[in-house]
PDB file of C-alpha atoms in Angstrom:
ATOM      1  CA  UNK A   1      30.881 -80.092  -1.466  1.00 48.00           C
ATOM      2  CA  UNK A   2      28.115 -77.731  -1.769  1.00 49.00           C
ATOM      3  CA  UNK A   3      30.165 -75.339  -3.651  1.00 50.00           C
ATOM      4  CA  UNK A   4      30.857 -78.281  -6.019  1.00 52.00           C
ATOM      5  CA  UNK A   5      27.355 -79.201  -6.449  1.00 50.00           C
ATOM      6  CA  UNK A   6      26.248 -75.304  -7.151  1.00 49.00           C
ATOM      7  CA  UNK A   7      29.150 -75.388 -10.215  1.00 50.00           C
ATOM      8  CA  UNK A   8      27.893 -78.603 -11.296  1.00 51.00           C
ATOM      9  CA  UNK A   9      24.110 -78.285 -11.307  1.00 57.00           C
ATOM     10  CA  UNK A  10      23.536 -75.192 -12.916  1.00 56.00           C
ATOM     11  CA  UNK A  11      19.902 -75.411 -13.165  1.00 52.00           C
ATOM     12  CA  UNK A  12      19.640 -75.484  -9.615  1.00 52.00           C
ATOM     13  CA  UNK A  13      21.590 -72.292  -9.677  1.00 56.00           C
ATOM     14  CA  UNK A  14      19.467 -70.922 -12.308  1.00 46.00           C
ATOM     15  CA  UNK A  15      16.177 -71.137 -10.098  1.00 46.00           C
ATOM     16  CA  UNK A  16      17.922 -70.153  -7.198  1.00 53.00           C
ATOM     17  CA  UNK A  17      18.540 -66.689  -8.983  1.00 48.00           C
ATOM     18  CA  UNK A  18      15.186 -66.451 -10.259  1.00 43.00           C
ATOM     19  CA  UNK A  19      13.639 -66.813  -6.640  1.00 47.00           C
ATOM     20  CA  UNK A  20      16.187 -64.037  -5.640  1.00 49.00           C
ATOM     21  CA  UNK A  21      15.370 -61.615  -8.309  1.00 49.00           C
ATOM     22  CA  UNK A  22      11.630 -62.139  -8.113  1.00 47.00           C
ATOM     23  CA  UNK A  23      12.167 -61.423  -4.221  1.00 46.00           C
ATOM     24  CA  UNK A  24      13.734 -58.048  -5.236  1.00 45.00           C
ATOM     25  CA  UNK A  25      11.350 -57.362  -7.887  1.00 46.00           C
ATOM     26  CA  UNK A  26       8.378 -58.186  -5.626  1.00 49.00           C
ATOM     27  CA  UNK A  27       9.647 -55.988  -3.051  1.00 43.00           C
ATOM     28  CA  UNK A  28      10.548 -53.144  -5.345  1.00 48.00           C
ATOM     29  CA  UNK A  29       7.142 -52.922  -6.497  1.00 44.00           C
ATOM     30  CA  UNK A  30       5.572 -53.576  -3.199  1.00 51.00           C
ATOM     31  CA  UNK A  31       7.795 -50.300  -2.204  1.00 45.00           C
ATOM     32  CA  UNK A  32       6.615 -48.359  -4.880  1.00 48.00           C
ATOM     33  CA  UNK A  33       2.837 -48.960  -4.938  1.00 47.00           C
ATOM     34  CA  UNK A  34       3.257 -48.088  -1.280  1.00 54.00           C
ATOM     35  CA  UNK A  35       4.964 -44.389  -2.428  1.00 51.00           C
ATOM     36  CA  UNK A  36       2.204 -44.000  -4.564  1.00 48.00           C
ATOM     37  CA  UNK A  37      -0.162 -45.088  -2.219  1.00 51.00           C
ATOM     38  CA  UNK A  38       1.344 -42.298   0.373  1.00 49.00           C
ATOM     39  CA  UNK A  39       1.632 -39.869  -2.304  1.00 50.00           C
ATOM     40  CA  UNK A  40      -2.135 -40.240  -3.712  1.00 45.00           C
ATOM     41  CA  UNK A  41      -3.193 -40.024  -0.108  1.00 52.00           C
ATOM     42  CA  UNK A  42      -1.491 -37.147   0.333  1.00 46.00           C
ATOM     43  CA  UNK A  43      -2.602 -35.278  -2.614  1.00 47.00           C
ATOM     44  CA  UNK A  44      -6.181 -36.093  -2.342  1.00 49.00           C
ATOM     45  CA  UNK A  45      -5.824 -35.330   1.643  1.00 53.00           C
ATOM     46  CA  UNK A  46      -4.290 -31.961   0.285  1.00 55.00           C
ATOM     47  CA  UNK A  47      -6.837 -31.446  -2.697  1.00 63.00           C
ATOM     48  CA  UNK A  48      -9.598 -31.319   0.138  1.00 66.00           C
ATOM     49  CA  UNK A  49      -7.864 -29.306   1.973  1.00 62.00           C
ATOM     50  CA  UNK A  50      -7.471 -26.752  -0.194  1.00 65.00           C
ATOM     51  CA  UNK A  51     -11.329 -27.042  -1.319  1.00 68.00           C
ATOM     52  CA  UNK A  52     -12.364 -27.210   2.585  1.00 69.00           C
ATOM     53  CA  UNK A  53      -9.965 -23.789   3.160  1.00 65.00           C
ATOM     54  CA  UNK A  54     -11.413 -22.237  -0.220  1.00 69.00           C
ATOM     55  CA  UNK A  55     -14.510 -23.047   0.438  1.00 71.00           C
ATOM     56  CA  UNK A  56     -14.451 -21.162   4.086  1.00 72.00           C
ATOM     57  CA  UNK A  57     -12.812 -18.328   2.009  1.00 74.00           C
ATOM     58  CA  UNK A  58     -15.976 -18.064  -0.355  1.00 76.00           C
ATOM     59  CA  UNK A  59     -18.337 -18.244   2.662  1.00 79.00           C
ATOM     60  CA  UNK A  60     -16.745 -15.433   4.375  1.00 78.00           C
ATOM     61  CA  UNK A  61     -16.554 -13.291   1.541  1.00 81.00           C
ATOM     62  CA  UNK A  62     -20.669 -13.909   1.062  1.00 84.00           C
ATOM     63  CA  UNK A  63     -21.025 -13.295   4.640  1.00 84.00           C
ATOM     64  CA  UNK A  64     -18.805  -9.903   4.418  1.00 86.00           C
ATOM     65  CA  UNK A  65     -21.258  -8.890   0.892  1.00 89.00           C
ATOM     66  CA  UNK A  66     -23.976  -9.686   3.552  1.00 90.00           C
ATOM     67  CA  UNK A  67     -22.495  -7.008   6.255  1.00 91.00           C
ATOM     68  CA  UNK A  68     -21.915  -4.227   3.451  1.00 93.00           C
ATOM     69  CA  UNK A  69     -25.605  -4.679   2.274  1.00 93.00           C
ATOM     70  CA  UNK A  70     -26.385  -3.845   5.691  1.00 92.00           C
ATOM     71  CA  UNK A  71     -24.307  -1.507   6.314  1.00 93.00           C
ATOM     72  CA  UNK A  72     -25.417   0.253   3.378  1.00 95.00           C
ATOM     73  CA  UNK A  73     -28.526   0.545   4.352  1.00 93.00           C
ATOM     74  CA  UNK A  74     -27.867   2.102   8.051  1.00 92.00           C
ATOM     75  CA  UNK A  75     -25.434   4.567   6.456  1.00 94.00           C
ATOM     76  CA  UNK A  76     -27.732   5.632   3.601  1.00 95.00           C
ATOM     77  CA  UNK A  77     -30.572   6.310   6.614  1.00 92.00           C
ATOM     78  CA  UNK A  78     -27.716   8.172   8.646  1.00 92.00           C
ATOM     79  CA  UNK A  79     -27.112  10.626   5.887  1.00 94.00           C
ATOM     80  CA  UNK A  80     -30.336  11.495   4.887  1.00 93.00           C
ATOM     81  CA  UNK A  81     -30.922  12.578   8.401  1.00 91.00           C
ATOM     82  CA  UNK A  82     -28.073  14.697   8.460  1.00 93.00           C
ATOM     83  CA  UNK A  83     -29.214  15.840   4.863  1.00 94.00           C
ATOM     84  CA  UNK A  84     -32.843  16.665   6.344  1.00 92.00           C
ATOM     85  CA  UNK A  85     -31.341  18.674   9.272  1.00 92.00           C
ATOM     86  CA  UNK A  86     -29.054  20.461   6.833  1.00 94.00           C
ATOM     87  CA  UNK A  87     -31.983  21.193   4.854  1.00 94.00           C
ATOM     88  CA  UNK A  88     -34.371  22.538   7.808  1.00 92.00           C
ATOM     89  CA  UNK A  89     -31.428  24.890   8.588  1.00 93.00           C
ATOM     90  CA  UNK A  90     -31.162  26.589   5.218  1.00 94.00           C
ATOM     91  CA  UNK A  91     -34.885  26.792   4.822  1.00 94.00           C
ATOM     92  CA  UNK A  92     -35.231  28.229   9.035  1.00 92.00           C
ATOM     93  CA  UNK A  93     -32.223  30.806   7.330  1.00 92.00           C
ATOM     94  CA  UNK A  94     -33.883  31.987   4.238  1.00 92.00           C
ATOM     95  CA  UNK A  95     -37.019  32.648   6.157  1.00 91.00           C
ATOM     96  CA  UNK A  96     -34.922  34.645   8.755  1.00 86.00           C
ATOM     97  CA  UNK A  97     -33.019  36.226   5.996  1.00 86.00           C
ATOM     98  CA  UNK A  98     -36.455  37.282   4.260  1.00 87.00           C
ATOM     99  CA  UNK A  99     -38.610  39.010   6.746  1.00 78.00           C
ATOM    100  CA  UNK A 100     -37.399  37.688  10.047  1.00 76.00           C
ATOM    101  CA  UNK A 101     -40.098  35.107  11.092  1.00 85.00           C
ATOM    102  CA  UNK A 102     -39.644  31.473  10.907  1.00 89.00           C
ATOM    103  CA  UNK A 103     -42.928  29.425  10.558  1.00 91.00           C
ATOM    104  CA  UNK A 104     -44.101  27.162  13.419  1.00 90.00           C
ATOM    105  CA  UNK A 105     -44.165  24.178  11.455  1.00 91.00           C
ATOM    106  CA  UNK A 106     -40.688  24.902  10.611  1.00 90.00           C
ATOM    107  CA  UNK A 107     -39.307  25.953  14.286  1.00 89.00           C
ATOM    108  CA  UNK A 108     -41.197  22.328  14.877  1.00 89.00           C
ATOM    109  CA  UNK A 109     -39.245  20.580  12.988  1.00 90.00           C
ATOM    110  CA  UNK A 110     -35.995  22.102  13.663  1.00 87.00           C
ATOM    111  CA  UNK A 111     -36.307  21.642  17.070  1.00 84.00           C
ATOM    112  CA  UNK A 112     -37.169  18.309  16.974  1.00 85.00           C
ATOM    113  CA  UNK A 113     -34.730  17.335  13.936  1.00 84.00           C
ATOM    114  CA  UNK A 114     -31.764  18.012  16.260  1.00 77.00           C
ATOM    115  CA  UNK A 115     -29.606  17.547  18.612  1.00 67.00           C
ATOM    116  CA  UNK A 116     -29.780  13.927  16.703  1.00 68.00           C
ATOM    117  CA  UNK A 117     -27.800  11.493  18.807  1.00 65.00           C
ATOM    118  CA  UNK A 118     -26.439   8.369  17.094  1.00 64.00           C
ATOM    119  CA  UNK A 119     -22.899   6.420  17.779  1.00 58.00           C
ATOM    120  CA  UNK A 120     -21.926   4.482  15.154  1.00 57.00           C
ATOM    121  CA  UNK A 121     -22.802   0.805  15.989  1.00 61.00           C
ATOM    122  CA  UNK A 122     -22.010  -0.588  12.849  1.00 70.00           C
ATOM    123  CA  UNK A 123     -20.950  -4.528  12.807  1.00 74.00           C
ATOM    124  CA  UNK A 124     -17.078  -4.509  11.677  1.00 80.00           C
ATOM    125  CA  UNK A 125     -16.486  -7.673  12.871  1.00 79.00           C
ATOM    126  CA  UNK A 126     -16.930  -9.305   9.085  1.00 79.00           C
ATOM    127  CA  UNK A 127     -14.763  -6.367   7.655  1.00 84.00           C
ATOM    128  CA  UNK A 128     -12.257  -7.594  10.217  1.00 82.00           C
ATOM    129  CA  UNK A 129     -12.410 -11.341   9.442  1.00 78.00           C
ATOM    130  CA  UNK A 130     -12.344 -10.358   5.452  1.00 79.00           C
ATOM    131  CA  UNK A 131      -9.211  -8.306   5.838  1.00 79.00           C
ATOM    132  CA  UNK A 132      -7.507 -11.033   8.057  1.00 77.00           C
ATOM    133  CA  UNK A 133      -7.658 -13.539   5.272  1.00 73.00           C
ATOM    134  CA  UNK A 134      -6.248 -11.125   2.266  1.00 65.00           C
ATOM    135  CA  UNK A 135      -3.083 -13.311   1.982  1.00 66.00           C
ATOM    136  CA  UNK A 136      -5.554 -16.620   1.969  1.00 65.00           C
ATOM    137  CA  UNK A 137      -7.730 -15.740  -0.537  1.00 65.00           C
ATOM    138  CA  UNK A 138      -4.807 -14.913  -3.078  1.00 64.00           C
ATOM    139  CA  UNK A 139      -3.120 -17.911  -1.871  1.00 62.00           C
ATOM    140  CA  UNK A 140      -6.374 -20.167  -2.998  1.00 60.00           C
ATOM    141  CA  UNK A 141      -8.446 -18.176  -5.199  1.00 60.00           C
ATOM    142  CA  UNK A 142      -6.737 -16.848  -8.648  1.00 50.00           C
ATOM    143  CA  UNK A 143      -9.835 -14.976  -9.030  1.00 59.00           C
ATOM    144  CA  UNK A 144      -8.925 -11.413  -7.033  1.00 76.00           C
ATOM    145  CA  UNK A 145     -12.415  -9.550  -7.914  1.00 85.00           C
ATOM    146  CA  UNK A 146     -14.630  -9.790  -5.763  1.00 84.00           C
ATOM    147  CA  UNK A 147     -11.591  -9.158  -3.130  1.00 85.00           C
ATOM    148  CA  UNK A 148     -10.892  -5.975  -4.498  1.00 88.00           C
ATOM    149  CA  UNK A 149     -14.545  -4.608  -4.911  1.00 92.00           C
ATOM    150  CA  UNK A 150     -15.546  -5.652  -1.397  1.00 90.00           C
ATOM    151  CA  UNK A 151     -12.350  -4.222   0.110  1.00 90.00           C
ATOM    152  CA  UNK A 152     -13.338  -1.129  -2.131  1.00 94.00           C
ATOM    153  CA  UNK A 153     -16.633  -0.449  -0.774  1.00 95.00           C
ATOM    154  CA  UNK A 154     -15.859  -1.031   2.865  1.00 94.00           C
ATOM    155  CA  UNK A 155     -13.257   1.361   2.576  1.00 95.00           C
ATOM    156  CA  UNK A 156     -15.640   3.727   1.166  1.00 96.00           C
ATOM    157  CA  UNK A 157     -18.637   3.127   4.042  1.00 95.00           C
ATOM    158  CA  UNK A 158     -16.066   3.710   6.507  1.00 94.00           C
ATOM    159  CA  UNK A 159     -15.114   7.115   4.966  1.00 96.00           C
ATOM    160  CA  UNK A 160     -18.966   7.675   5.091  1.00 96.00           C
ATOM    161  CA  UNK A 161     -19.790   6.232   8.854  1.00 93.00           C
ATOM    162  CA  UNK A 162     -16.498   8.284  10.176  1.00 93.00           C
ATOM    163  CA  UNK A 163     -17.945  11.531   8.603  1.00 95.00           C
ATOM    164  CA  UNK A 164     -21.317  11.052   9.682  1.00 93.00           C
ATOM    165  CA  UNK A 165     -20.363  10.851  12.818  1.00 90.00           C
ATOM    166  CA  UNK A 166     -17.817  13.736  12.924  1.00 93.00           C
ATOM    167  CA  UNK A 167     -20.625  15.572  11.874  1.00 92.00           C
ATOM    168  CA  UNK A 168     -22.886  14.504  14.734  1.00 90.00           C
ATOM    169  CA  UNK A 169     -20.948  14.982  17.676  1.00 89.00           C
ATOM    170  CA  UNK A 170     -19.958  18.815  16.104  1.00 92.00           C
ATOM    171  CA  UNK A 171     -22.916  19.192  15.945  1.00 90.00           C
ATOM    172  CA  UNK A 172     -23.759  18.460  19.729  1.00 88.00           C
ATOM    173  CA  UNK A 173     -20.400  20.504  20.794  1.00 90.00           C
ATOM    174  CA  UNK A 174     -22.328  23.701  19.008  1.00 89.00           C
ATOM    175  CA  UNK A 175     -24.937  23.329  20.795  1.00 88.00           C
ATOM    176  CA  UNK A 176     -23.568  22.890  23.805  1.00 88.00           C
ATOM    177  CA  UNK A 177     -21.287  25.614  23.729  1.00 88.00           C
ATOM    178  CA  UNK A 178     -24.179  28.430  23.126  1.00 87.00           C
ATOM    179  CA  UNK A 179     -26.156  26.568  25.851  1.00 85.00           C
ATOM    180  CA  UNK A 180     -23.028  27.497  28.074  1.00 85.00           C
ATOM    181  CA  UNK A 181     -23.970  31.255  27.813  1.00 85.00           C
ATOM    182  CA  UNK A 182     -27.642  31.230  26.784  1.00 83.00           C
ATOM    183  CA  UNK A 183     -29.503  28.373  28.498  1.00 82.00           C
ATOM    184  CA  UNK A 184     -30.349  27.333  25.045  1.00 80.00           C
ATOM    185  CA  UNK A 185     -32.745  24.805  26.077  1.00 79.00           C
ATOM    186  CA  UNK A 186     -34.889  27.106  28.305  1.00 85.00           C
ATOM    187  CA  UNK A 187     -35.574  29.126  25.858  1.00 87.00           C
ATOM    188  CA  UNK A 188     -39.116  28.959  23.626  1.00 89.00           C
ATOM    189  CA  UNK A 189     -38.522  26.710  20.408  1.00 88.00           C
ATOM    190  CA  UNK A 190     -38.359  30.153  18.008  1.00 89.00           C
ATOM    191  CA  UNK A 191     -36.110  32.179  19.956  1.00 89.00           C
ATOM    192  CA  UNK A 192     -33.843  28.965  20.282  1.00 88.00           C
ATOM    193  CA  UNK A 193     -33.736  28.741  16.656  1.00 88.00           C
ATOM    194  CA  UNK A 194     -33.357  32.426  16.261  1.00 88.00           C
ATOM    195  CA  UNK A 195     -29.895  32.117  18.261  1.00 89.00           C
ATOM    196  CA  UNK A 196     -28.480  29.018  16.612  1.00 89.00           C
ATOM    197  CA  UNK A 197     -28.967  30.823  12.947  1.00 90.00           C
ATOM    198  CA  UNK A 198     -27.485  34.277  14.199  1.00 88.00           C
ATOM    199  CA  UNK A 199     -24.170  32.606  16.013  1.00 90.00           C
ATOM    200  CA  UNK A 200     -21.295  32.759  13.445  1.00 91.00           C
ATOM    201  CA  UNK A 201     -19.712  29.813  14.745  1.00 92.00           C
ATOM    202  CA  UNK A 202     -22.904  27.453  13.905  1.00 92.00           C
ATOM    203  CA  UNK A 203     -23.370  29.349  11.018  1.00 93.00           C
ATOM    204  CA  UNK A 204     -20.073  28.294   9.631  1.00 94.00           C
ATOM    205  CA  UNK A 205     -20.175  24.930  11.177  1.00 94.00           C
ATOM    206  CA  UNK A 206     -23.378  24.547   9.199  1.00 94.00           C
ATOM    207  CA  UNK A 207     -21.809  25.740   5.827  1.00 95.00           C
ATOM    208  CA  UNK A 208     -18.926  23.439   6.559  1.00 95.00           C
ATOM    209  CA  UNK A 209     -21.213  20.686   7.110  1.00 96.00           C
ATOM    210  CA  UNK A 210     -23.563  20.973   4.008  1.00 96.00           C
ATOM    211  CA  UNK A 211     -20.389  20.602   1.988  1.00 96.00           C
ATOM    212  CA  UNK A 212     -18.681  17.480   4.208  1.00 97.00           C
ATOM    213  CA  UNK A 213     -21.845  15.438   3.820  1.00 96.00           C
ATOM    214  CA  UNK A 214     -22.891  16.457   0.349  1.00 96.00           C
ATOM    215  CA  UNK A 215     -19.004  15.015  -0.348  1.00 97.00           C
ATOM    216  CA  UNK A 216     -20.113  11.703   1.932  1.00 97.00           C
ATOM    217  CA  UNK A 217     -23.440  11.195   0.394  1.00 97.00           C
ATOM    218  CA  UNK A 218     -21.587  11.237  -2.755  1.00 97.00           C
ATOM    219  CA  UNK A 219     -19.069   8.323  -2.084  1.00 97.00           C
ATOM    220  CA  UNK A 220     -22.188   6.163  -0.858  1.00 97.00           C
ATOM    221  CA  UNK A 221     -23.595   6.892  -4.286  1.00 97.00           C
ATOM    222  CA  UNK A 222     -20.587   5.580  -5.733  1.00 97.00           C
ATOM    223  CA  UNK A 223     -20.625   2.548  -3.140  1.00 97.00           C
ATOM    224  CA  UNK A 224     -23.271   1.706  -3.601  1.00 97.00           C
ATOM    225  CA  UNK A 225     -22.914   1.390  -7.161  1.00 97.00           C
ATOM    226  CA  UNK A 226     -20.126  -0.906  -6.830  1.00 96.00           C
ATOM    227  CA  UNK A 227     -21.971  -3.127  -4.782  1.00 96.00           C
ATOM    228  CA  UNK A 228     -24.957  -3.181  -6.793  1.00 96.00           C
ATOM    229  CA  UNK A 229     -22.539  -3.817 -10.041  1.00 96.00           C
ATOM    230  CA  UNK A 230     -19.649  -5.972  -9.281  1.00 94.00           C
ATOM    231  CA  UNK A 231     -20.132  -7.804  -5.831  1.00 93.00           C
ATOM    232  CA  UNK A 232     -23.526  -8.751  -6.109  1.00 93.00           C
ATOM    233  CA  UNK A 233     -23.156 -10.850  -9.495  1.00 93.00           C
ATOM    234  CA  UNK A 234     -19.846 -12.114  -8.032  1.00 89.00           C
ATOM    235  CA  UNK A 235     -21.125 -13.252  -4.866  1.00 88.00           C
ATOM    236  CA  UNK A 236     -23.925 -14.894  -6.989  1.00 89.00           C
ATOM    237  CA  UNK A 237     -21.572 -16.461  -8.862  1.00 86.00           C
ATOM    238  CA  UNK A 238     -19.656 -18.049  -5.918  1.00 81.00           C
ATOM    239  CA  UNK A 239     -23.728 -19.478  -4.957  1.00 79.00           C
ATOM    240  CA  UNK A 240     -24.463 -20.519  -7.802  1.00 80.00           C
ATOM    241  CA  UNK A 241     -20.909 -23.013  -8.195  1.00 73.00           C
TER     242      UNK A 241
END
C-alpha cells in the first residue's frame, strides 16, 4: 500500500528526496566548516607558537650579545695587566742589561705588578644556553647572522680567557719554583727582581709569554671588532622589530 502510494504520488517522493539531500548537504558542510574550524585553530595555535619560540630565540641571542659585551670588557682589563707586567719586565731587563741597577720606582712596581692572581670567573652560562639552541634558531629564524657572528666572537674570547689564564698560573709556577731554592719572598724587593731576570727559565717563560699574549690581545682586537660591527646593529635590529 505504501509502496503503491510512493509510485503514485510522485511529488510526495520528490520532497521526500529533497529533505534527504538537504540533510546530507547540511551535514557535509557542517563537517567541513568544522575541518576548517580545527585546521584554522590549529594553524593560528601553531603560528603563535612559532612567534612565542622565535621570539625566546631573539631574547636569548640579545641576552648572549649582553654576556660578550661583558665579557669583553673583563678580558680586555685581563690582558692589559698581563701586557703591563710584560712591560715592567723588559724595562726591569734593559736597565739590568745597561749598567746593572734597576730604579726603585721600577723594583716598586714589579714587585707589586706580580704574582697577579686571577681565575677566570667569566659567566658562560649564556654561551651555553646560545649554543644549546643552534638547531632552533635555524629551525625558526632564516636569518643565520647574527648566529654566526656571536658564535664567532665567543669562540674567540674563549681563545683569549684560556690564554690569559695559562699565562697566569705559569707565571705563579715560576715563581714558585725559584722560591723552592731561594726563599724568593724573603729576599729585599731588588735582589728579588735581580733573580727572577737572571733565571733562564723565567727568562724564557717571559719571552714566550710576550709573544702568547701579544697573539691574544690581537684576536680581542679582532673580537672586538666583530662585535662592534656586525652584532651590535643586528641585535639592534632584532629591538627595534
Amino acid at each position: 500500500m505504501d509502496s503503491n502510494n510512493r509510485k503514485k504520488n510522485p511529488i510526495a517522493s520528490f520532497f521526500r528526496l529533497l529533505v534527504e539531500t538537504r540533510w546530507v548537504f547540511t551535514f557535509s558542510a557542517s563537517a567541513t566548516a568544522t575541518i576548517i574550524g580545527i585546521s584554522l585553530t590549529f594553524g593560528i595555535n601553531s603560528c603563535r607558537e612559532r612567534q612565542r619560540v622565535r621570539g625566546e630565540l631573539e631574547k636569548s641571542m640579545v641576552q648572549a650579545s649582553e654576556n660578550l659585551l661583558e665579557r669583553l670588557e673583563e678580558t680586555h682589563e685581563w690582558v692589559e695587566i698581563i701586557q703591563r707586567e710584560n712591560r715592567l719586565y723588559e724595562l726591569a731587563d734593559s736597565f739590568l742589561k745597561a749598567d746593572g741597577d734597576i730604579p726603585d720606582s721600577v723594583v716598586t712596581d714589579f714587585v707589586n705588578s706580580i704574582p697577579y692572581i686571577r681565575l677566570s670567573a667569566f659567566d658562560h652560562d649564556f654561551e651555553k644556553i646560545f649554543r644549546g639552541s643552534y638547531q632552533l634558531w635555524q629551525q625558526y629564524n632564516s636569518n643565520d647572522d647574527l648566529r654566526y657572528y656571536i658564535a664567532s666572537c665567543f669562540d674567540g674570547l674563549n681563545v683569549v680567557e684560556e690564554t690569559c689564564q695559562e699565562m697566569t698560573d705559569e707565571m705563579l709556577t715560576q715563581i714558585e719554583e725559584i722560591n723552592k731554592t731561594d726563599n724568593l719572598f724573603l729576599l729585599p724587593k731588588k735582589d728579588r727582581i735581580n733573580l727572577l731576570l737572571k733565571s733562564h727559565h723565567f727568562r724564557f717563560f717571559m719571552a714566550v709569554r710576550a709573544v702568547k699574549m701579544q697573539i691574544a690581545a690581537n684576536i680581542l682586537e679582532e673580537v672586538q671588532s666583530e662585535y662592534d660591527t656586525y652584532v651590535v646593529p643586528l641585535v639592534r635590529e632584532i629591538q627595534e622589530n
